[in-house]
């Protein structure tokens, strides 16, 4: 069975600090990987995705993530966070052969101090 | 194009009652998945429907059920409500063509069981 582990439940940073949110998954087959973001009062939206090809993927708002297959990891990064990045971030995994079923991590709440 | 529409937005029910939630996916999307979101638990997968067939099911008791209609609209039903069923229920749609782009989520139905 697939599972997703996010290393930090809560992260507090000051503006301009660098961000790295850890995500590890367990699944032996080929996967699609996603990061979703939920801003306060808004619905979940896709931040970035890895499907195939270059393991370093870039998403919206300056976010990027690196897929390291040997470590089953898909960590999210941003060089310099802004107050508007305050949100909850979810890592998610979809097994290519398993329909659309996508397993989500428990989420990381990021608070950026202005 | 219109997004994923979930109705109602809010519900308050009493223990023991049953509830039906509705989801209309993006036009052309034939896959609908349901998730339960609670603080600290993240998103827990309930079930996935594609072309009126349930393709995947999560680890929820039989009180949770769903169905999908020929127009791709989906409903989920929870019978004999318990206090622990209080949560945000999210619907997400996708399509085979956009599979690598992940889900588009609705705003959710917030269910409170008293």
PDB file of C-alpha atoms in Angstrom:
ATOM      1  CA  UNK A   1       0.000   0.000   0.000  1.00  0.00           C
ATOM      2  CA  UNK A   2       1.136   3.502  -0.688  1.00  0.00           C
ATOM      3  CA  UNK A   3       1.925   5.932   2.095  1.00  0.00           C
ATOM      4  CA  UNK A   4       3.290   9.447   2.281  1.00  0.00           C
ATOM      5  CA  UNK A   5       5.236  10.951   5.145  1.00  0.00           C
ATOM      6  CA  UNK A   6       5.802  14.671   5.611  1.00  0.00           C
ATOM      7  CA  UNK A   7       8.568  15.429   8.041  1.00  0.00           C
ATOM      8  CA  UNK A   8       7.314  18.631   9.600  1.00  0.00           C
ATOM      9  CA  UNK A   9       3.808  19.412  10.756  1.00  0.00           C
ATOM     10  CA  UNK A  10       4.478  23.058  11.518  1.00  0.00           C
ATOM     11  CA  UNK A  11       7.167  25.375  10.181  1.00  0.00           C
ATOM     12  CA  UNK A  12       7.657  29.019  11.114  1.00  0.00           C
ATOM     13  CA  UNK A  13       9.975  31.173   9.008  1.00  0.00           C
ATOM     14  CA  UNK A  14      10.768  34.839   8.606  1.00  0.00           C
ATOM     15  CA  UNK A  15      10.323  36.489   5.221  1.00  0.00           C
ATOM     16  CA  UNK A  16      13.274  35.924   2.864  1.00  0.00           C
ATOM     17  CA  UNK A  17      14.274  32.708   4.630  1.00  0.00           C
ATOM     18  CA  UNK A  18      14.750  29.585   2.555  1.00  0.00           C
ATOM     19  CA  UNK A  19      12.229  26.788   2.736  1.00  0.00           C
ATOM     20  CA  UNK A  20      12.572  23.043   2.404  1.00  0.00           C
ATOM     21  CA  UNK A  21       9.687  20.719   3.243  1.00  0.00           C
ATOM     22  CA  UNK A  22      10.453  17.034   3.351  1.00  0.00           C
ATOM     23  CA  UNK A  23       8.318  14.331   1.772  1.00  0.00           C
ATOM     24  CA  UNK A  24       8.960  10.619   1.532  1.00  0.00           C
ATOM     25  CA  UNK A  25       6.693   8.011   0.046  1.00  0.00           C
ATOM     26  CA  UNK A  26       6.550   4.267   0.048  1.00  0.00           C
ATOM     27  CA  UNK A  27       5.558   2.490  -3.109  1.00  0.00           C
ATOM     28  CA  UNK A  28       7.592   0.109  -5.240  1.00  0.00           C
ATOM     29  CA  UNK A  29       6.230   1.029  -8.638  1.00  0.00           C
ATOM     30  CA  UNK A  30       6.181   4.061 -10.900  1.00  0.00           C
ATOM     31  CA  UNK A  31       4.503   7.098  -9.440  1.00  0.00           C
ATOM     32  CA  UNK A  32       3.267  10.565 -10.188  1.00  0.00           C
ATOM     33  CA  UNK A  33       4.200  13.033  -7.451  1.00  0.00           C
ATOM     34  CA  UNK A  34       2.478  16.247  -6.488  1.00  0.00           C
ATOM     35  CA  UNK A  35       2.588  19.130  -4.078  1.00  0.00           C
ATOM     36  CA  UNK A  36      -0.678  20.863  -3.359  1.00  0.00           C
ATOM     37  CA  UNK A  37      -1.174  24.068  -1.398  1.00  0.00           C
ATOM     38  CA  UNK A  38      -4.138  25.298   0.599  1.00  0.00           C
ATOM     39  CA  UNK A  39      -4.089  29.006   1.384  1.00  0.00           C
ATOM     40  CA  UNK A  40      -6.219  30.183   4.308  1.00  0.00           C
ATOM     41  CA  UNK A  41      -9.884  30.086   3.323  1.00  0.00           C
ATOM     42  CA  UNK A  42      -9.180  28.718  -0.136  1.00  0.00           C
ATOM     43  CA  UNK A  43      -9.473  25.311  -1.728  1.00  0.00           C
ATOM     44  CA  UNK A  44      -6.579  22.987  -2.472  1.00  0.00           C
ATOM     45  CA  UNK A  45      -4.679  23.777  -5.618  1.00  0.00           C
ATOM     46  CA  UNK A  46      -1.822  22.147  -7.465  1.00  0.00           C
ATOM     47  CA  UNK A  47       1.571  23.716  -6.787  1.00  0.00           C
ATOM     48  CA  UNK A  48       3.730  21.444  -8.925  1.00  0.00           C
ATOM     49  CA  UNK A  49       3.953  17.905 -10.232  1.00  0.00           C
ATOM     50  CA  UNK A  50       6.445  15.306 -11.356  1.00  0.00           C
ATOM     51  CA  UNK A  51       5.352  12.915 -14.053  1.00  0.00           C
ATOM     52  CA  UNK A  52       8.582  11.947 -15.826  1.00  0.00           C
ATOM     53  CA  UNK A  53      11.785  13.454 -17.190  1.00  0.00           C
ATOM     54  CA  UNK A  54      13.846  16.055 -15.343  1.00  0.00           C
ATOM     55  CA  UNK A  55      13.643  15.232 -11.621  1.00  0.00           C
ATOM     56  CA  UNK A  56      13.872  18.911 -10.722  1.00  0.00           C
ATOM     57  CA  UNK A  57      10.467  20.425 -11.366  1.00  0.00           C
ATOM     58  CA  UNK A  58       9.394  24.008 -11.104  1.00  0.00           C
ATOM     59  CA  UNK A  59       5.956  25.135 -10.085  1.00  0.00           C
ATOM     60  CA  UNK A  60       4.074  28.319  -9.509  1.00  0.00           C
ATOM     61  CA  UNK A  61       5.228  31.193  -7.296  1.00  0.00           C
ATOM     62  CA  UNK A  62       8.912  30.233  -7.357  1.00  0.00           C
ATOM     63  CA  UNK A  63       8.502  26.781  -5.798  1.00  0.00           C
ATOM     64  CA  UNK A  64      10.488  23.798  -6.986  1.00  0.00           C
ATOM     65  CA  UNK A  65      10.791  20.161  -5.973  1.00  0.00           C
ATOM     66  CA  UNK A  66      13.351  17.464  -6.564  1.00  0.00           C
ATOM     67  CA  UNK A  67      12.451  13.824  -7.098  1.00  0.00           C
ATOM     68  CA  UNK A  68      15.158  11.499  -5.770  1.00  0.00           C
ATOM     69  CA  UNK A  69      14.068   8.023  -6.764  1.00  0.00           C
ATOM     70  CA  UNK A  70      16.687   6.204  -4.681  1.00  0.00           C
ATOM     71  CA  UNK A  71      15.474   7.972  -1.552  1.00  0.00           C
ATOM     72  CA  UNK A  72      11.751   7.862  -2.398  1.00  0.00           C
ATOM     73  CA  UNK A  73      11.711  11.574  -1.715  1.00  0.00           C
ATOM     74  CA  UNK A  74      10.100  14.606  -3.285  1.00  0.00           C
ATOM     75  CA  UNK A  75      11.130  17.619  -1.222  1.00  0.00           C
ATOM     76  CA  UNK A  76       9.671  21.055  -1.818  1.00  0.00           C
ATOM     77  CA  UNK A  77      11.926  24.110  -1.853  1.00  0.00           C
ATOM     78  CA  UNK A  78      11.758  27.853  -2.224  1.00  0.00           C
ATOM     79  CA  UNK A  79      14.851  30.079  -1.933  1.00  0.00           C
ATOM     80  CA  UNK A  80      13.091  33.046  -0.343  1.00  0.00           C
ATOM     81  CA  UNK A  81       9.630  32.843   1.207  1.00  0.00           C
ATOM     82  CA  UNK A  82       7.111  35.639   1.393  1.00  0.00           C
ATOM     83  CA  UNK A  83       4.363  36.356   3.900  1.00  0.00           C
ATOM     84  CA  UNK A  84       1.859  35.315   1.216  1.00  0.00           C
ATOM     85  CA  UNK A  85       3.315  31.780   1.257  1.00  0.00           C
ATOM     86  CA  UNK A  86       1.607  31.172   4.592  1.00  0.00           C
ATOM     87  CA  UNK A  87      -0.480  28.093   3.869  1.00  0.00           C
ATOM     88  CA  UNK A  88      -0.717  24.357   4.363  1.00  0.00           C
ATOM     89  CA  UNK A  89       1.293  22.212   1.964  1.00  0.00           C
ATOM     90  CA  UNK A  90       0.472  18.623   1.055  1.00  0.00           C
ATOM     91  CA  UNK A  91       2.675  16.098  -0.654  1.00  0.00           C
ATOM     92  CA  UNK A  92       0.788  13.456  -2.669  1.00  0.00           C
ATOM     93  CA  UNK A  93       1.519  10.275  -4.591  1.00  0.00           C
ATOM     94  CA  UNK A  94      -0.421   8.564  -7.343  1.00  0.00           C
ATOM     95  CA  UNK A  95       0.560   5.095  -8.512  1.00  0.00           C
ATOM     96  CA  UNK A  96       0.478   5.042 -12.305  1.00  0.00           C
ATOM     97  CA  UNK A  97      -1.341   1.732 -12.401  1.00  0.00           C
ATOM     98  CA  UNK A  98      -3.804   2.466  -9.626  1.00  0.00           C
ATOM     99  CA  UNK A  99      -6.418   4.637 -11.241  1.00  0.00           C
ATOM    100  CA  UNK A 100      -6.604   8.183  -9.956  1.00  0.00           C
ATOM    101  CA  UNK A 101      -6.338   7.198  -6.297  1.00  0.00           C
ATOM    102  CA  UNK A 102      -3.893   9.655  -4.761  1.00  0.00           C
ATOM    103  CA  UNK A 103      -2.483   9.348  -1.268  1.00  0.00           C
ATOM    104  CA  UNK A 104      -1.746  12.546   0.629  1.00  0.00           C
ATOM    105  CA  UNK A 105       0.603  13.279   3.464  1.00  0.00           C
ATOM    106  CA  UNK A 106      -0.680  14.802   6.691  1.00  0.00           C
ATOM    107  CA  UNK A 107       0.317  18.282   5.571  1.00  0.00           C
ATOM    108  CA  UNK A 108       2.775  20.929   6.763  1.00  0.00           C
ATOM    109  CA  UNK A 109       1.479  24.235   8.051  1.00  0.00           C
ATOM    110  CA  UNK A 110       3.854  27.026   7.084  1.00  0.00           C
ATOM    111  CA  UNK A 111       3.644  30.378   8.804  1.00  0.00           C
ATOM    112  CA  UNK A 112       5.800  33.178   7.422  1.00  0.00           C
ATOM    113  CA  UNK A 113       6.421  36.132   9.716  1.00  0.00           C
ATOM    114  CA  UNK A 114       6.446  39.516   8.010  1.00  0.00           C
TER     115      UNK A 114
ATOM    116  CA  UNK B   1     -14.585  26.619 -17.463  1.00  0.00           C
ATOM    117  CA  UNK B   2     -16.549  26.080 -14.272  1.00  0.00           C
ATOM    118  CA  UNK B   3     -14.706  24.434 -11.420  1.00  0.00           C
ATOM    119  CA  UNK B   4     -15.686  21.533  -9.207  1.00  0.00           C
ATOM    120  CA  UNK B   5     -18.937  22.340  -7.429  1.00  0.00           C
ATOM    121  CA  UNK B   6     -19.820  20.834  -4.091  1.00  0.00           C
ATOM    122  CA  UNK B   7     -23.119  21.252  -2.309  1.00  0.00           C
ATOM    123  CA  UNK B   8     -24.010  22.071   0.330  1.00  0.00           C
ATOM    124  CA  UNK B   9     -21.100  24.101   1.700  1.00  0.00           C
ATOM    125  CA  UNK B  10     -22.055  23.567   5.322  1.00  0.00           C
ATOM    126  CA  UNK B  11     -24.128  20.969   7.156  1.00  0.00           C
ATOM    127  CA  UNK B  12     -24.991  20.363  10.762  1.00  0.00           C
ATOM    128  CA  UNK B  13     -26.397  16.950  11.573  1.00  0.00           C
ATOM    129  CA  UNK B  14     -27.227  15.002  14.679  1.00  0.00           C
ATOM    130  CA  UNK B  15     -25.603  11.710  15.651  1.00  0.00           C
ATOM    131  CA  UNK B  16     -27.407   8.798  14.066  1.00  0.00           C
ATOM    132  CA  UNK B  17     -28.723  10.749  11.093  1.00  0.00           C
ATOM    133  CA  UNK B  18     -27.574  10.242   7.547  1.00  0.00           C
ATOM    134  CA  UNK B  19     -26.259  12.781   5.060  1.00  0.00           C
ATOM    135  CA  UNK B  20     -25.791  13.027   1.298  1.00  0.00           C
ATOM    136  CA  UNK B  21     -23.165  15.265  -0.266  1.00  0.00           C
ATOM    137  CA  UNK B  22     -23.052  16.195  -3.928  1.00  0.00           C
ATOM    138  CA  UNK B  23     -20.226  16.935  -6.343  1.00  0.00           C
ATOM    139  CA  UNK B  24     -20.309  18.153  -9.932  1.00  0.00           C
ATOM    140  CA  UNK B  25     -16.920  17.730 -11.627  1.00  0.00           C
ATOM    141  CA  UNK B  26     -15.380  19.914 -14.260  1.00  0.00           C
ATOM    142  CA  UNK B  27     -17.094  19.419 -17.584  1.00  0.00           C
ATOM    143  CA  UNK B  28     -15.425  16.541 -19.427  1.00  0.00           C
ATOM    144  CA  UNK B  29     -13.877  15.032 -16.299  1.00  0.00           C
ATOM    145  CA  UNK B  30     -15.101  11.489 -15.761  1.00  0.00           C
ATOM    146  CA  UNK B  31     -13.119  10.713 -12.621  1.00  0.00           C
ATOM    147  CA  UNK B  32     -14.355  11.851  -9.231  1.00  0.00           C
ATOM    148  CA  UNK B  33     -12.601  11.133  -5.957  1.00  0.00           C
ATOM    149  CA  UNK B  34     -13.713  11.897  -2.422  1.00  0.00           C
ATOM    150  CA  UNK B  35     -11.542  12.739   0.560  1.00  0.00           C
ATOM    151  CA  UNK B  36     -12.103  13.439   4.227  1.00  0.00           C
ATOM    152  CA  UNK B  37      -9.944  16.235   5.615  1.00  0.00           C
ATOM    153  CA  UNK B  38      -9.431  16.659   9.344  1.00  0.00           C
ATOM    154  CA  UNK B  39      -6.791  18.684  11.241  1.00  0.00           C
ATOM    155  CA  UNK B  40      -3.643  16.669  11.765  1.00  0.00           C
ATOM    156  CA  UNK B  41      -4.821  13.774   9.581  1.00  0.00           C
ATOM    157  CA  UNK B  42      -4.522  15.473   6.241  1.00  0.00           C
ATOM    158  CA  UNK B  43      -6.644  14.060   3.458  1.00  0.00           C
ATOM    159  CA  UNK B  44      -7.910  10.526   3.824  1.00  0.00           C
ATOM    160  CA  UNK B  45      -8.992   8.810   0.620  1.00  0.00           C
ATOM    161  CA  UNK B  46     -12.605   7.650   0.614  1.00  0.00           C
ATOM    162  CA  UNK B  47     -13.293   6.407  -2.904  1.00  0.00           C
ATOM    163  CA  UNK B  48     -12.800   7.039  -6.591  1.00  0.00           C
ATOM    164  CA  UNK B  49     -15.358   6.733  -9.360  1.00  0.00           C
ATOM    165  CA  UNK B  50     -14.791   6.599 -13.071  1.00  0.00           C
ATOM    166  CA  UNK B  51     -17.592   6.279 -15.614  1.00  0.00           C
ATOM    167  CA  UNK B  52     -20.094   5.286 -12.917  1.00  0.00           C
ATOM    168  CA  UNK B  53     -17.844   2.516 -11.535  1.00  0.00           C
ATOM    169  CA  UNK B  54     -16.083   2.563  -8.192  1.00  0.00           C
ATOM    170  CA  UNK B  55     -12.426   1.895  -9.007  1.00  0.00           C
ATOM    171  CA  UNK B  56     -10.800   2.369  -5.631  1.00  0.00           C
ATOM    172  CA  UNK B  57     -11.962   2.468  -2.042  1.00  0.00           C
ATOM    173  CA  UNK B  58     -10.205   3.672   1.083  1.00  0.00           C
ATOM    174  CA  UNK B  59     -10.269   2.231   4.575  1.00  0.00           C
ATOM    175  CA  UNK B  60     -13.545   3.630   5.783  1.00  0.00           C
ATOM    176  CA  UNK B  61     -16.450   1.686   7.296  1.00  0.00           C
ATOM    177  CA  UNK B  62     -19.404   0.629   5.195  1.00  0.00           C
ATOM    178  CA  UNK B  63     -21.400   3.596   6.518  1.00  0.00           C
ATOM    179  CA  UNK B  64     -19.593   5.615   3.865  1.00  0.00           C
ATOM    180  CA  UNK B  65     -20.824   4.983   0.357  1.00  0.00           C
ATOM    181  CA  UNK B  66     -20.944   6.762  -2.935  1.00  0.00           C
ATOM    182  CA  UNK B  67     -22.095   6.629  -6.480  1.00  0.00           C
ATOM    183  CA  UNK B  68     -21.581   8.348  -9.792  1.00  0.00           C
ATOM    184  CA  UNK B  69     -24.200   9.176 -12.376  1.00  0.00           C
ATOM    185  CA  UNK B  70     -24.011   9.046 -16.148  1.00  0.00           C
ATOM    186  CA  UNK B  71     -23.325  12.794 -16.284  1.00  0.00           C
ATOM    187  CA  UNK B  72     -20.281  12.222 -13.985  1.00  0.00           C
ATOM    188  CA  UNK B  73     -21.905  13.955 -11.028  1.00  0.00           C
ATOM    189  CA  UNK B  74     -21.221  12.086  -7.825  1.00  0.00           C
ATOM    190  CA  UNK B  75     -22.794  11.754  -4.420  1.00  0.00           C
ATOM    191  CA  UNK B  76     -21.461  10.367  -1.207  1.00  0.00           C
ATOM    192  CA  UNK B  77     -23.609   9.197   1.658  1.00  0.00           C
ATOM    193  CA  UNK B  78     -22.788   8.703   5.298  1.00  0.00           C
ATOM    194  CA  UNK B  79     -25.308   6.781   7.358  1.00  0.00           C
ATOM    195  CA  UNK B  80     -25.614   6.570  11.127  1.00  0.00           C
ATOM    196  CA  UNK B  81     -23.455   9.620  11.673  1.00  0.00           C
ATOM    197  CA  UNK B  82     -20.924   9.660  14.499  1.00  0.00           C
ATOM    198  CA  UNK B  83     -19.248  12.645  16.137  1.00  0.00           C
ATOM    199  CA  UNK B  84     -15.958  11.583  14.562  1.00  0.00           C
ATOM    200  CA  UNK B  85     -17.414  12.064  11.093  1.00  0.00           C
ATOM    201  CA  UNK B  86     -17.193  15.828  11.559  1.00  0.00           C
ATOM    202  CA  UNK B  87     -14.784  16.942   8.849  1.00  0.00           C
ATOM    203  CA  UNK B  88     -14.352  18.768   5.577  1.00  0.00           C
ATOM    204  CA  UNK B  89     -15.329  16.463   2.727  1.00  0.00           C
ATOM    205  CA  UNK B  90     -13.546  17.250  -0.497  1.00  0.00           C
ATOM    206  CA  UNK B  91     -14.380  16.197  -4.001  1.00  0.00           C
ATOM    207  CA  UNK B  92     -11.747  16.181  -6.718  1.00  0.00           C
ATOM    208  CA  UNK B  93     -12.083  15.578 -10.410  1.00  0.00           C
ATOM    209  CA  UNK B  94      -9.642  14.599 -13.106  1.00  0.00           C
ATOM    210  CA  UNK B  95      -9.550  13.180 -16.594  1.00  0.00           C
ATOM    211  CA  UNK B  96      -7.479  10.565 -18.391  1.00  0.00           C
ATOM    212  CA  UNK B  97      -6.183  13.243 -20.695  1.00  0.00           C
ATOM    213  CA  UNK B  98      -5.064  15.431 -17.761  1.00  0.00           C
ATOM    214  CA  UNK B  99      -3.994  12.582 -15.528  1.00  0.00           C
ATOM    215  CA  UNK B 100      -0.493  13.919 -15.018  1.00  0.00           C
ATOM    216  CA  UNK B 101      -1.927  17.259 -13.929  1.00  0.00           C
ATOM    217  CA  UNK B 102      -3.468  15.871 -10.786  1.00  0.00           C
ATOM    218  CA  UNK B 103      -6.792  16.833  -9.346  1.00  0.00           C
ATOM    219  CA  UNK B 104      -8.957  19.891  -9.396  1.00  0.00           C
ATOM    220  CA  UNK B 105     -10.577  20.223  -5.990  1.00  0.00           C
ATOM    221  CA  UNK B 106     -13.874  21.687  -4.943  1.00  0.00           C
ATOM    222  CA  UNK B 107     -14.254  23.972  -1.935  1.00  0.00           C
ATOM    223  CA  UNK B 108     -15.637  21.133   0.150  1.00  0.00           C
ATOM    224  CA  UNK B 109     -18.618  20.454   2.346  1.00  0.00           C
ATOM    225  CA  UNK B 110     -18.009  21.095   6.032  1.00  0.00           C
ATOM    226  CA  UNK B 111     -19.994  18.564   8.030  1.00  0.00           C
ATOM    227  CA  UNK B 112     -20.505  19.036  11.738  1.00  0.00           C
ATOM    228  CA  UNK B 113     -22.088  16.209  13.715  1.00  0.00           C
ATOM    229  CA  UNK B 114     -23.525  17.172  17.098  1.00  0.00           C
TER     230      UNK B 114
END
